[in-house]
Coordinates of C-alpha atoms and ligand atoms in Angstrom, one line a residue:
Chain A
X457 CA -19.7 16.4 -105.7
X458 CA -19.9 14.0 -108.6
X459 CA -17.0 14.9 -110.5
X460 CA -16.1 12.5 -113.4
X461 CA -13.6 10.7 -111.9
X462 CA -16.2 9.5 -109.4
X463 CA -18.7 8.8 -112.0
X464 CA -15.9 6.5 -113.5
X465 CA -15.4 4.7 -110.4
X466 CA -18.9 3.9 -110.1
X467 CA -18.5 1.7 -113.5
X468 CA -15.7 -0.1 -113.1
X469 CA -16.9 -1.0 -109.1
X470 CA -20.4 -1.8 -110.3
X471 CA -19.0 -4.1 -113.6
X472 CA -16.6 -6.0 -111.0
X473 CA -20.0 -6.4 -108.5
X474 CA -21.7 -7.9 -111.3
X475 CA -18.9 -10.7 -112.1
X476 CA -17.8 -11.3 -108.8
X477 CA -21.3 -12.7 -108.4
X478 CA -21.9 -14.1 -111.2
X479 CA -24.3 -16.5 -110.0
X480 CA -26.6 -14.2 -108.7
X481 CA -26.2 -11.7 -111.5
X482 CA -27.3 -14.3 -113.9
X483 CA -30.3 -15.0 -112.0
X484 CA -31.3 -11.6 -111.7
X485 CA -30.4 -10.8 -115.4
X486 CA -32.8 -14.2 -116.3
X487 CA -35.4 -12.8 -114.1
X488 CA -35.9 -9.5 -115.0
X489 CA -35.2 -10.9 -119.0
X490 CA -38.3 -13.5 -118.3
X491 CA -40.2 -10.5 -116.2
X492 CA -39.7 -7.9 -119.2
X493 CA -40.7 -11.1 -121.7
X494 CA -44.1 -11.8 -119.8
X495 CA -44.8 -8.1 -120.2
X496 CA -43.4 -7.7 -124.2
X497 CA -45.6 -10.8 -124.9
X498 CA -49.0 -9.8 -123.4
X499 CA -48.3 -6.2 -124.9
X500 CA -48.0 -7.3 -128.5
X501 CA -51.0 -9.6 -128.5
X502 CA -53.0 -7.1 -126.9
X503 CA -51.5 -4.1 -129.6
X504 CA -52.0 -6.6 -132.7
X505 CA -55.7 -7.4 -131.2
X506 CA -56.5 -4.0 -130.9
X507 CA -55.0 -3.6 -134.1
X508 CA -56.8 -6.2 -136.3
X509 CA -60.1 -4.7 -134.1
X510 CA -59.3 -1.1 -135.9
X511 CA -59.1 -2.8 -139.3
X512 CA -62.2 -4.4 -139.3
X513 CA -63.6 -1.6 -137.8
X514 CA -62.7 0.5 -140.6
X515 CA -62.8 -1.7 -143.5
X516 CA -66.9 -2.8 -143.0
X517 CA -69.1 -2.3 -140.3
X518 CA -72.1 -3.9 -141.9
X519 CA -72.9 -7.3 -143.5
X520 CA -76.0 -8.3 -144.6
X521 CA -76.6 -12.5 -145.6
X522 CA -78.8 -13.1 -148.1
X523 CA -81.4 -16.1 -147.6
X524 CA -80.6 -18.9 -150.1
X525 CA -83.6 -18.6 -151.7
X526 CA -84.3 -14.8 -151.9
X527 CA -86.3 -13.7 -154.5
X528 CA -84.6 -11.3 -157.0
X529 CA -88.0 -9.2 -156.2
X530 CA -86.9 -8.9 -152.4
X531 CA -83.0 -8.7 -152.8
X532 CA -83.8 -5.3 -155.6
X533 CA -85.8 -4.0 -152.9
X534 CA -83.7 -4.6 -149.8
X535 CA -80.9 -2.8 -152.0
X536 CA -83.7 -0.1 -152.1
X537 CA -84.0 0.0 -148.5
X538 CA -80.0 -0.3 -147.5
X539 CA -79.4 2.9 -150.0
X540 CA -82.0 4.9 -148.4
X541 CA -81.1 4.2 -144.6
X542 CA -79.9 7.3 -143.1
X543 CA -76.1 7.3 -142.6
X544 CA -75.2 4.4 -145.0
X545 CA -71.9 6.1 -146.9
X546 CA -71.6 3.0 -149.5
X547 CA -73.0 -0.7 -150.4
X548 CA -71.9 -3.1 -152.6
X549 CA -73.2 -6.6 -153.8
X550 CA -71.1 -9.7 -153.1
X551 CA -72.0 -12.7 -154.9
X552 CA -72.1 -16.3 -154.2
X553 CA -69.1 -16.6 -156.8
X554 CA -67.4 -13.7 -154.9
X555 CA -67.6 -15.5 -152.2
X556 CA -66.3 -18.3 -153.1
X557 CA -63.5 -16.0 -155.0
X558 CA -62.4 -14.7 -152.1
X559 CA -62.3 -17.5 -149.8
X560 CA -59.9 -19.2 -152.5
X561 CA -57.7 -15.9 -152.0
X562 CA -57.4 -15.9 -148.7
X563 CA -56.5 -19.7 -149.1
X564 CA -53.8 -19.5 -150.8
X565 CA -52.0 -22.5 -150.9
X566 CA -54.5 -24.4 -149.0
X567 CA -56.8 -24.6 -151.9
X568 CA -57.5 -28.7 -151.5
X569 CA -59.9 -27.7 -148.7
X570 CA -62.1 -26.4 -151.1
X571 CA -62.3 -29.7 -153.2
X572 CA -65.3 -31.1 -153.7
X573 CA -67.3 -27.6 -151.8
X574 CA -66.7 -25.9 -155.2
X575 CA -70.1 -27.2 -157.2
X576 CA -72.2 -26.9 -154.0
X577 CA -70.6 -23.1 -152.9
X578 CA -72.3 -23.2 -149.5
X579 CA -71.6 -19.0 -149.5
X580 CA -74.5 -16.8 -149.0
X581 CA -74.4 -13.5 -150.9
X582 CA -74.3 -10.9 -149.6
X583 CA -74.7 -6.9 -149.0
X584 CA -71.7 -5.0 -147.7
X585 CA -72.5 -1.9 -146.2
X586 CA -70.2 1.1 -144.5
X587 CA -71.8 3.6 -141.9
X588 CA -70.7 6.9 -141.5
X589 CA -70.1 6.4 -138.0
X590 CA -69.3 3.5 -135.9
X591 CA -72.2 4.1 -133.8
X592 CA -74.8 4.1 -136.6
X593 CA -74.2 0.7 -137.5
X594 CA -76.1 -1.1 -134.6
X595 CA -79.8 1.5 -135.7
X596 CA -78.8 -0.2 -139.2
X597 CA -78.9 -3.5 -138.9
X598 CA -82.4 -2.8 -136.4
X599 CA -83.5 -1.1 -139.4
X600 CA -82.7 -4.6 -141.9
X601 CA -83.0 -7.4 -139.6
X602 CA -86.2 -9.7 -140.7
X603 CA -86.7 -8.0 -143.7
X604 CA -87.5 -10.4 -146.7
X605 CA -84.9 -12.3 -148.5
X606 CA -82.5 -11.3 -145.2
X607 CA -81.1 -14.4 -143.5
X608 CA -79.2 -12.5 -140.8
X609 CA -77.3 -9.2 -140.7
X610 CA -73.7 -9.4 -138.9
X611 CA -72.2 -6.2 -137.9
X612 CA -68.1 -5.4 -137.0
X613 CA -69.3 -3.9 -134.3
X614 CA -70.2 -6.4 -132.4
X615 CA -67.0 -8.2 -133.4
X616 CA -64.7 -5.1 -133.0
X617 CA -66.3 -5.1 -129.0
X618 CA -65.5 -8.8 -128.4
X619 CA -61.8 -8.4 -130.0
X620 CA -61.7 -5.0 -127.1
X621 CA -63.2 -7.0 -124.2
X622 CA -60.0 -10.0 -124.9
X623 CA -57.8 -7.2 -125.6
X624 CA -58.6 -5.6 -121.8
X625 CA -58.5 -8.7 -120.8
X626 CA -54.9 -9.3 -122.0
X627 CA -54.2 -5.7 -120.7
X628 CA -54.9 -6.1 -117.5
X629 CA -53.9 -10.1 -117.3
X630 CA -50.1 -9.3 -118.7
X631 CA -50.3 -6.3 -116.2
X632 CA -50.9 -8.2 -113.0
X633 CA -48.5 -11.0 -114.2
X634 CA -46.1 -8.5 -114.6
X635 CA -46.5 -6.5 -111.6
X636 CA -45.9 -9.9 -109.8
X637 CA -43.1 -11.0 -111.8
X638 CA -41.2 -7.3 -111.1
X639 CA -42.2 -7.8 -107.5
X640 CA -39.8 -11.2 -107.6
X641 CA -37.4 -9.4 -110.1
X642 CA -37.1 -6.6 -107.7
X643 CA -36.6 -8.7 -104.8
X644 CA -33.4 -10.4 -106.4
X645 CA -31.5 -7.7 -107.9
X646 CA -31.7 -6.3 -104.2
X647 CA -30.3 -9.8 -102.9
X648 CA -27.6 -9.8 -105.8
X649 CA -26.4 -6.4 -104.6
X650 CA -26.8 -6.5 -101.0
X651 CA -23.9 -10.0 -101.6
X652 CA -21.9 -7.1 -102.9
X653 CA -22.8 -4.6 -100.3
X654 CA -21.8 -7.0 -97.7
X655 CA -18.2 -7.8 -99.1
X656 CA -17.6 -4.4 -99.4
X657 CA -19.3 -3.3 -95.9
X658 CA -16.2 -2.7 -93.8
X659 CA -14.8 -0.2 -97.0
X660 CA -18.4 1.6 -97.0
X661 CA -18.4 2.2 -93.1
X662 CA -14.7 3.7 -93.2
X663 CA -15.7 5.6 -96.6
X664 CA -17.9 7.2 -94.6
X665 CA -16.0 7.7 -91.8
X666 CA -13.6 9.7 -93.9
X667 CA -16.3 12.1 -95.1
X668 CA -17.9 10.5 -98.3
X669 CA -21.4 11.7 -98.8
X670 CA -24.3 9.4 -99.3
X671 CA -24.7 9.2 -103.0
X672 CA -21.0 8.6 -103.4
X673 CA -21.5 5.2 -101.9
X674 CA -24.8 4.8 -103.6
X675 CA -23.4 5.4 -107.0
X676 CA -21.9 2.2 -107.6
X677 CA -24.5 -0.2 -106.5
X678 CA -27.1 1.6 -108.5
X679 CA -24.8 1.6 -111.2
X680 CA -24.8 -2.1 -110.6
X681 CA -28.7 -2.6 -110.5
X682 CA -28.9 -0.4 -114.0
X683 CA -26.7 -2.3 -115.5
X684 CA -28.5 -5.9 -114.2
X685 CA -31.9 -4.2 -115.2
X686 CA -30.2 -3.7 -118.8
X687 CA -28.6 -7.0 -119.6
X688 CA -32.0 -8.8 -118.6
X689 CA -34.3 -5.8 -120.8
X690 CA -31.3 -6.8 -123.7
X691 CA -32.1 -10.4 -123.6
X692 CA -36.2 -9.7 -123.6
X693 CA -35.7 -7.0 -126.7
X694 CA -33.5 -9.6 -128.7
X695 CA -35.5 -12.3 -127.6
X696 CA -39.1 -11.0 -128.3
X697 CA -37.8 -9.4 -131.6
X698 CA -36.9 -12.6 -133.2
X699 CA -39.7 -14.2 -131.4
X700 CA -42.1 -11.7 -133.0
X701 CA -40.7 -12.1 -136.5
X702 CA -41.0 -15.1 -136.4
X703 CA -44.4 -15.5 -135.3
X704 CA -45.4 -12.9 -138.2
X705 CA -43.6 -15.0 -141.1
X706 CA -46.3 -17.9 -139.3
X707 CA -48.9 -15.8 -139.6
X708 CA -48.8 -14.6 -143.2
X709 CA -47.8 -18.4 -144.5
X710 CA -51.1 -19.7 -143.0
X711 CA -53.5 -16.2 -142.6
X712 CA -52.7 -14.0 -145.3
X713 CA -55.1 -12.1 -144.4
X714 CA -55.0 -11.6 -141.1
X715 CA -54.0 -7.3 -140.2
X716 CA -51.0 -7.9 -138.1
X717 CA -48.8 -4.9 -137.1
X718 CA -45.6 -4.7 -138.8
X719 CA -42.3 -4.8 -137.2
X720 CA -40.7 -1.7 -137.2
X721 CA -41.5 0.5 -135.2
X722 CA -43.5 -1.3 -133.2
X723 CA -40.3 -3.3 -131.9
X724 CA -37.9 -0.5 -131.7
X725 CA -40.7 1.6 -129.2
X726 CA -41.1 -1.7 -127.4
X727 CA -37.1 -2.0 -126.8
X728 CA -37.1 1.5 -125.5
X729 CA -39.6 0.4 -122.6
X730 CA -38.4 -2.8 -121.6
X731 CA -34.6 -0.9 -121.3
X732 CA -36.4 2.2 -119.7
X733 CA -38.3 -0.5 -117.7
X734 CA -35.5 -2.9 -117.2
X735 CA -33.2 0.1 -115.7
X736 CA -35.7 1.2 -113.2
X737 CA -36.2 -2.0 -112.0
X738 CA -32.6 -1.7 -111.2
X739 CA -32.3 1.4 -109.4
X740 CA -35.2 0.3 -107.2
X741 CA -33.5 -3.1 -106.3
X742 CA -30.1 -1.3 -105.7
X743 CA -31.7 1.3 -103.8
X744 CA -33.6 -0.7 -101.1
X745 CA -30.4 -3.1 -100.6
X746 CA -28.0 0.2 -99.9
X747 CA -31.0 2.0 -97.5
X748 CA -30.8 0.1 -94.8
X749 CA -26.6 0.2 -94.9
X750 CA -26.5 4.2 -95.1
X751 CA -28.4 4.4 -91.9
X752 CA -25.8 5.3 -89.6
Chain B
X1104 CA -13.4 25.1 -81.6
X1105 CA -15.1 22.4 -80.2
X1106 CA -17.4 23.0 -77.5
X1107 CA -19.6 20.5 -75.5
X1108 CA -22.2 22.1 -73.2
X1109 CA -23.1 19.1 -70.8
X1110 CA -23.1 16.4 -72.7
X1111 CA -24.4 12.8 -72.0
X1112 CA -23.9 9.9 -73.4
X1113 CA -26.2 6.7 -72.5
X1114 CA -25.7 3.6 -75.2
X1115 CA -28.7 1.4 -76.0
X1116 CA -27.3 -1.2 -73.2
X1117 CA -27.9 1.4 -70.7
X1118 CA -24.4 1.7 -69.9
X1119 CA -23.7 5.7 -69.0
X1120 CA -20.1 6.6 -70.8
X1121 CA -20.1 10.1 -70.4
X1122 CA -22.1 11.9 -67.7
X1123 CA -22.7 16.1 -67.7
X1124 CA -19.3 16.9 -69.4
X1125 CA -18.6 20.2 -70.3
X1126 CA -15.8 21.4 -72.3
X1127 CA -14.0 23.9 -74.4
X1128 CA -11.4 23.3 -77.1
X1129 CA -9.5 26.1 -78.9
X1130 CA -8.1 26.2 -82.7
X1131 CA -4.4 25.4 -82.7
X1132 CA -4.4 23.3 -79.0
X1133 CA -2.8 20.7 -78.6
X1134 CA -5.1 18.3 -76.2
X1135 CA -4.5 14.8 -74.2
X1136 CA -7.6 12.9 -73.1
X1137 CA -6.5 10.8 -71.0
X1138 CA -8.5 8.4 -68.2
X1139 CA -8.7 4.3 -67.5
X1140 CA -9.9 1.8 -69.4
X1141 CA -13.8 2.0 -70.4
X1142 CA -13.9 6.0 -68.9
X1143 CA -15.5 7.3 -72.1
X1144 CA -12.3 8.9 -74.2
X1145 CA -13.5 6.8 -77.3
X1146 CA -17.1 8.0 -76.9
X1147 CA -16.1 11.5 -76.3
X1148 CA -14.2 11.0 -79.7
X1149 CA -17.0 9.6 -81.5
X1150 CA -18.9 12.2 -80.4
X1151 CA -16.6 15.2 -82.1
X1152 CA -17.1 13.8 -85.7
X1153 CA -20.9 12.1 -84.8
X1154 CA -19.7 8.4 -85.4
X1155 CA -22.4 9.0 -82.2
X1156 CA -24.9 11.4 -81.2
X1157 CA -25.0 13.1 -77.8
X1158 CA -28.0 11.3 -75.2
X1159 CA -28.2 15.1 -74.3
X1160 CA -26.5 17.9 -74.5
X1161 CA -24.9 20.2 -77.2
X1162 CA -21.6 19.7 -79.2
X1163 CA -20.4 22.9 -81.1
X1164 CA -17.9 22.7 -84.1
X1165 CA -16.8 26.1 -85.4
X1166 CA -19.5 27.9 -83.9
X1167 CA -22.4 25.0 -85.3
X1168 CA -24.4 22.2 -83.8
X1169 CA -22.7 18.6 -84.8
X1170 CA -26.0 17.7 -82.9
X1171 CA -28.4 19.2 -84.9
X1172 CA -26.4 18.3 -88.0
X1173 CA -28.6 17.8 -91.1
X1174 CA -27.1 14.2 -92.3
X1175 CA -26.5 14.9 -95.8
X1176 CA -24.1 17.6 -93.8
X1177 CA -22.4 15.4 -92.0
X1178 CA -19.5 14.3 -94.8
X1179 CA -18.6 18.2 -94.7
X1180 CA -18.0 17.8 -91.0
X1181 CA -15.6 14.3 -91.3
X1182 CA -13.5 16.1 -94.3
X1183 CA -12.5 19.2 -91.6
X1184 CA -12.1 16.2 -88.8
X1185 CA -9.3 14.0 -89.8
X1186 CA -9.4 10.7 -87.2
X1187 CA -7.1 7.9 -86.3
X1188 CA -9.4 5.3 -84.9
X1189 CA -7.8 3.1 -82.4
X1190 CA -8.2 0.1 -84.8
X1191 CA -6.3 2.4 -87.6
X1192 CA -9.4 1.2 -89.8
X1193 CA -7.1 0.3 -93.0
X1194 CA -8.3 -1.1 -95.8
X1195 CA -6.6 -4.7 -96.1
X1196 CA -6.7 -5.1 -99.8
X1197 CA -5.6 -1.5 -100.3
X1198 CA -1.8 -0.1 -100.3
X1199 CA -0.4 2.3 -97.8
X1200 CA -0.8 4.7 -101.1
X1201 CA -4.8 3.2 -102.0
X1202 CA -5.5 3.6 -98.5
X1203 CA -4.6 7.4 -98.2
X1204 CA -5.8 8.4 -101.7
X1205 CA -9.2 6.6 -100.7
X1206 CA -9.7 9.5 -98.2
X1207 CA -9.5 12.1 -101.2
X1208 CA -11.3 10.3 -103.4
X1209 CA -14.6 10.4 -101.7
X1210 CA -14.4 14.6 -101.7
X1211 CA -14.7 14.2 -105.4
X1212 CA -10.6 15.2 -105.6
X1213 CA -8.9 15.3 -109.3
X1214 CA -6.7 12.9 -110.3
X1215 CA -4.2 15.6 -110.2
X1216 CA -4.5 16.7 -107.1
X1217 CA -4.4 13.0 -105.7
X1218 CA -1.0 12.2 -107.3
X1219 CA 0.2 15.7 -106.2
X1220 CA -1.1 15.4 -102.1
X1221 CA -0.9 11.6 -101.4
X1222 CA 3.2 11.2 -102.0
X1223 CA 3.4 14.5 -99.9
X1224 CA 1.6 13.4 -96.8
X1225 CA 3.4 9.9 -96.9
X1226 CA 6.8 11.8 -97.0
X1227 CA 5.5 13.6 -94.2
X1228 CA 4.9 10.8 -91.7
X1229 CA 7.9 9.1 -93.2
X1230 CA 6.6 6.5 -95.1
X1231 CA 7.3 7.3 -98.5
X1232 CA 9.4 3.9 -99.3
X1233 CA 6.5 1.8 -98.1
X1234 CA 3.8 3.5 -100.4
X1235 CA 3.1 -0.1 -102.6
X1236 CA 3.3 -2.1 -99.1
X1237 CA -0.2 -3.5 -98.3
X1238 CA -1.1 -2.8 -94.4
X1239 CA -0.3 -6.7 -93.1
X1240 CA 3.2 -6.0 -94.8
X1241 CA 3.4 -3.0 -92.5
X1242 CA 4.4 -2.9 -88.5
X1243 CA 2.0 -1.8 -86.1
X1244 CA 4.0 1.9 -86.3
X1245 CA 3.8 2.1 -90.1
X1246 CA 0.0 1.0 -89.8
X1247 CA -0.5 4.1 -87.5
X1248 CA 1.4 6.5 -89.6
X1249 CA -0.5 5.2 -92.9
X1250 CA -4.1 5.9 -90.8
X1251 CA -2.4 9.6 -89.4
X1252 CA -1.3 10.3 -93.0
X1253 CA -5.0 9.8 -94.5
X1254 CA -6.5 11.7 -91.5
X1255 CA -4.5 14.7 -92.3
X1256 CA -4.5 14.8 -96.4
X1257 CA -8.0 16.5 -96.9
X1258 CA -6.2 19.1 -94.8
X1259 CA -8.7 19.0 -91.8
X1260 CA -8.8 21.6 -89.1
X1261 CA -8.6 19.8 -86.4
X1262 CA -6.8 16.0 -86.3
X1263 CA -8.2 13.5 -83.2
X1264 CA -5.8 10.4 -82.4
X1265 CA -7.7 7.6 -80.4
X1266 CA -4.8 5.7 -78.7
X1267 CA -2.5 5.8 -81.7
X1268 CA 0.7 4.4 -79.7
X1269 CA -1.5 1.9 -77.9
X1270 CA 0.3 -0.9 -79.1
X1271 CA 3.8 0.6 -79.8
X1272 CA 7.0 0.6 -78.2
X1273 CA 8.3 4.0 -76.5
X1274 CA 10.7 4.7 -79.2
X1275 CA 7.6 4.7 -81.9
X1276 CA 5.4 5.9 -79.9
X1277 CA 7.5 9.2 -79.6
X1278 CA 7.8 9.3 -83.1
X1279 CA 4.1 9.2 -84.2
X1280 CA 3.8 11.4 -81.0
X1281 CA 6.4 14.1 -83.0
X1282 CA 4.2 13.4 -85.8
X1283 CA 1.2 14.7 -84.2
X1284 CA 3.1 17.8 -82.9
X1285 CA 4.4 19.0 -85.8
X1286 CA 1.0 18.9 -87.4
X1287 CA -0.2 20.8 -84.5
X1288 CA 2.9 23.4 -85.2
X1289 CA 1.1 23.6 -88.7
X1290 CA -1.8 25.1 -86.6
X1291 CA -4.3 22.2 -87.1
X1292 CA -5.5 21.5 -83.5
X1293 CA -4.9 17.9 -81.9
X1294 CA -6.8 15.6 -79.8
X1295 CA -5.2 12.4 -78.8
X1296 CA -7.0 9.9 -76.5
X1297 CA -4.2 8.0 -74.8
X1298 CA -2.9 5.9 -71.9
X1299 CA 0.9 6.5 -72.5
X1300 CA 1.5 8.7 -69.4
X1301 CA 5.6 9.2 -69.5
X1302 CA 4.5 11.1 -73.3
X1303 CA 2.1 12.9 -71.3
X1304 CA 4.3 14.1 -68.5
X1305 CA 7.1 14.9 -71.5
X1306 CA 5.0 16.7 -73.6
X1307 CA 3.1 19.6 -71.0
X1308 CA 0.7 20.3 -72.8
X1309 CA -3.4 21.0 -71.5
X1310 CA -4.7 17.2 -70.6
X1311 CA -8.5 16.6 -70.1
X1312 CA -8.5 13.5 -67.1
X1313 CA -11.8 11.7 -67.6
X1314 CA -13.2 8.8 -64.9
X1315 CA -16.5 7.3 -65.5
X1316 CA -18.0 9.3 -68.0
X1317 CA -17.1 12.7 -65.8
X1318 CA -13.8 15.1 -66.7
X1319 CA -11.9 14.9 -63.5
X1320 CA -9.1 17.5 -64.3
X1321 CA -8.0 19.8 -66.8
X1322 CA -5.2 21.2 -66.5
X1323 CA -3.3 23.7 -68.9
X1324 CA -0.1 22.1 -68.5
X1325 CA -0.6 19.1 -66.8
X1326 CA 0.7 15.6 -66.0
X1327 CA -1.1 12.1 -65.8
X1328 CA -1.7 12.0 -62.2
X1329 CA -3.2 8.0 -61.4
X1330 CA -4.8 10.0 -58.6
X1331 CA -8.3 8.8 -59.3
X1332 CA -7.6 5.0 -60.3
Ligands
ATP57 N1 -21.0 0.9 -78.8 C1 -21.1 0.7 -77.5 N2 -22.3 0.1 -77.0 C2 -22.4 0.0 -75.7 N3 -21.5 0.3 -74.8 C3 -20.4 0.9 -75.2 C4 -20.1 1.1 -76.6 N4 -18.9 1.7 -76.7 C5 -18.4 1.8 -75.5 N5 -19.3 1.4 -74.5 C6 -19.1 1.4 -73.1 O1 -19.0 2.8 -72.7 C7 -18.0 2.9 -71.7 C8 -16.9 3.8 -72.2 O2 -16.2 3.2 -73.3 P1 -15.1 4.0 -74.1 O3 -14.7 3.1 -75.3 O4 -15.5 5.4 -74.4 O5 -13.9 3.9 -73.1 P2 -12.3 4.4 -73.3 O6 -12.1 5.4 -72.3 O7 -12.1 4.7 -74.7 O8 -11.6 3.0 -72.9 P3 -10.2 2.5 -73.5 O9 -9.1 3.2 -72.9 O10 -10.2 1.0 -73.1 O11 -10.2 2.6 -75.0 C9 -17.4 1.5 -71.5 O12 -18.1 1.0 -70.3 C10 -17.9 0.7 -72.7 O13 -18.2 -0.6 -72.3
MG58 MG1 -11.0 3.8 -76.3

């Protein structure tokens, strides 16, 4: 019978568990903050790759270099040729100028770098082309490559599958780092609360002497492992928050341009899981330290 | 009440404490177990609220199997058994008051009904002025009559004293002794384990003499004979 007074008990026994070993509730706390950390961090790089994959995915799929020297003859007829390929939606001419335009754009600040390149402009032009469908683009660029006044046709695609593959790769990297880290977390919020299971052993075997059911005495220590798992999930949220910001204000100083995902909500639905994570790993330390005591 | 259908106990070391007994308890006795040192009464005990489980053999409470006692059951059966353990089993850090409102507590008991039980059962056992007293401030008497008071505030049905004068001198042993008959006149049955034999010769009531591991006599009325020593 859980009444509310019993629920209340829980909070109070499981906040004096936590202080009266405080050494080992830190450590827990930093491990599972460090654990949740490893996890956040892997997460956003892989969400921000996939991210900055999507974009270039969806903002050109096609790009077509021009040879230095192409004739005007060939480049009039290869815009012939890219407006009759089956499937191309849209084209548009960049110039060397616009090249070089652009560039100095996504400079900003850094415009020095460009000193002394300006008179030569180094830039192909070029043809920008969008698809109707992603998988269209590869036939495309078959169709243009080695034509004349073509120097060498780049597609996103190809781009937007390397940016994937590292993204899995993250994935599953941050994943198995994880898993081992909440192995280790696990194992210490279990020690931290079997210290407290063991100074209170002698009341838990005469509480259930006197007829108190299982889950009274389990209440408090999971209590205890929920609030561990919490504290540490705090200290990841807070930390990778103003982590993240920071990283973004980096980001747009020196790459402008660069598609990063924005703060909110990506942070706020992050928090949520490392808590949600953060108290799970608590009730399964808690749990595997008071198992072995309720066997009798 | 209870009733034990040739029970056996054998403990991990091998050692046989209690060998083929059989026995019947009825609501509202009043019982003595009584027997030498090491000839089972505490395992026969532990048996009635499953501190231990039966080697073979059946153990009926109320008409159901303690043995066959699904564990997340087993609670319901400790709240209708109120025990004092031959240790007392106080908590130290705990007042006479804690210790007895502790027992409530785990059934999930309001506040209310804490504050309104716990004062009456330590009035009962006479121990009211010593609520606030922590157990090493408290003679070996009060200790028993603090473990007797939070055996009997869940109200149990039946109330089993292992050796609770053990250590006390005749004059308090009477009175814990008058303690567990009145409880017994409140129709709650009693079981007390015991070795204190001029109570038992006082008192004629039905004793249980066990030796080895086997009962030995039972007698309706009976006296503690040192026959089988
Ligand atoms: N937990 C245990 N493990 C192993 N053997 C035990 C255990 N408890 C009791 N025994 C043995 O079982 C036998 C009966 O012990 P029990 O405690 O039931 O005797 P008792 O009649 O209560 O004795 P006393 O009057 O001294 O309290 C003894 O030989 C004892 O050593
Ligand atoms: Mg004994």
């Amino acid at each position: 019978m859980a009444t509310f007074r019993s629920l209340w008990r829980g909070f109070g026994e499981a906040l004096s568990g936590v202080v009266s070993n405080s050494v080992m509730s830190v450590a827990s706390i930093s491990t599972v903050a460090l654990t949740l950390l490893v996890l956040a961090g892997f997460l956003l790089a892989a969400v921000n790759l996939s991210h900055v994959a999507g974009v270039i995915e969806s903002q050109i799929q096609l790009r077509v270099y021009l040879d230095a020297n192409a004739a005007e003859e060939d480049v009039r007829q290869l815009e012939a040729q890219i407006a009759g390929q089956p499937g191309v939606v849209g084209y548009r001419y960049v110039s060397k100028e616009e090249a070089l335009e652009r560039l100095r754009g996504y400079l900003g600040e850094d415009q020095d770098l460009l000193e002394g390149v300006e008179e030569l402009n180094p830039l192909p032009a070029s043809f920008e082309i969008s698809v109707l469908r992603p998988d269209l683009v590869e036939r495309v660029a078959y169709e243009l490559q080695g034509r004349p006044g073509v120097d060498k046709v780049s597609y996103s695609a190809e781009v937007v599958r390397r940016l994937l593959e590292v993204t899995n790769v993250l994935r599953l990297g941050g994943m198995t780092l994880a898993l081992l880290l909440t192995g280790v977390t696990v194992f210490l919020i279990a020690n931290t609360i079997r210290i407290t299971v063991f100074a209170r052993r002698e009341e838990i075997a005469i509480m259930k002497l006197v007829g108190a059911t299982d889950w009274y005495i389990r209440w408090p220590f999971l209590l205890e492992g929920v609030l561990l798992g919490l504290a540490g999930a705090a200290v990841a949220a807070l930390a990778i928050a103003f982590t993240y910001r920071w990283l973004l204000d980096m980001f747009y100083d020196r790459l402008p341009f660069l598609p990063l995902v924005t703060p909110q909500p990506l942070l706020q639905k992050l928090s949520l899981v490392l808590l949600g994570l953060g108290a799970l790993v608590g009730v399964v330390g808690s749990q595997i330290s008071v198992r072995r005591l309720l066997q009798v | 009440m209870f009733q034990l259908d040739s029970v056996t106990k054998v403990y991990p070391n091998k050692v046989v404490a209690l060998s083929g007994v059989s026995l019947t308890i009825r609501r509202g006795e009043f019982v003595f177990l009584v027997g030498p040192s090491g000839a089972g009464k505490s395992t026969l005990v532990k048996l009635l609220y499953r501190e231990e489980l039966p080697t073979r053999g059946n153990i009926l409470f109320e008409g159901r199997s303690i043995t066959r006692l699904r564990r997340s059951q087993v609670p319901y059966l400790r709240r209708r058994v109120g025990v004092v353990f031959q240790d007392c089993k106080l908590l130290p850090h705990k007042t006479a008051e804690a210790n007895v409102a502790f027992a409530l507590e785990v059934t999930g008991a309001g506040a209310r009904e804490i504050r309104r039980r716990v004062p009456a059962v330590l009035e009962l056992v006479g121990l009211a002025d010593k609520a606030r007293a922590y157990p090493h401030e408290l003679s070996g008497g009060e200790q028993q009559r603090v473990a007797l008071a939070r055996a009997i505030v869940n109200n149990p049905a039946v109330v089993i004293a292992d050796e609770p004068t053990g250590n006390l001198d005749p004059q308090t042993a009477w009175e814990i002794v008058g303690l567990l008959e009145e409880i017994n006149r409140r129709g709650r049955t009693v079981i007390m384990a015991t070795h204190a034999k001029a109570i038992v010769n006082a008192m004629n009531r039905r004793v249980v003499a066990l030796s080895r591991g086997r009962i030995y006599r039972d007698d309706a009325s009976g006296v503690y004979d040192d026959g089988y020593l």
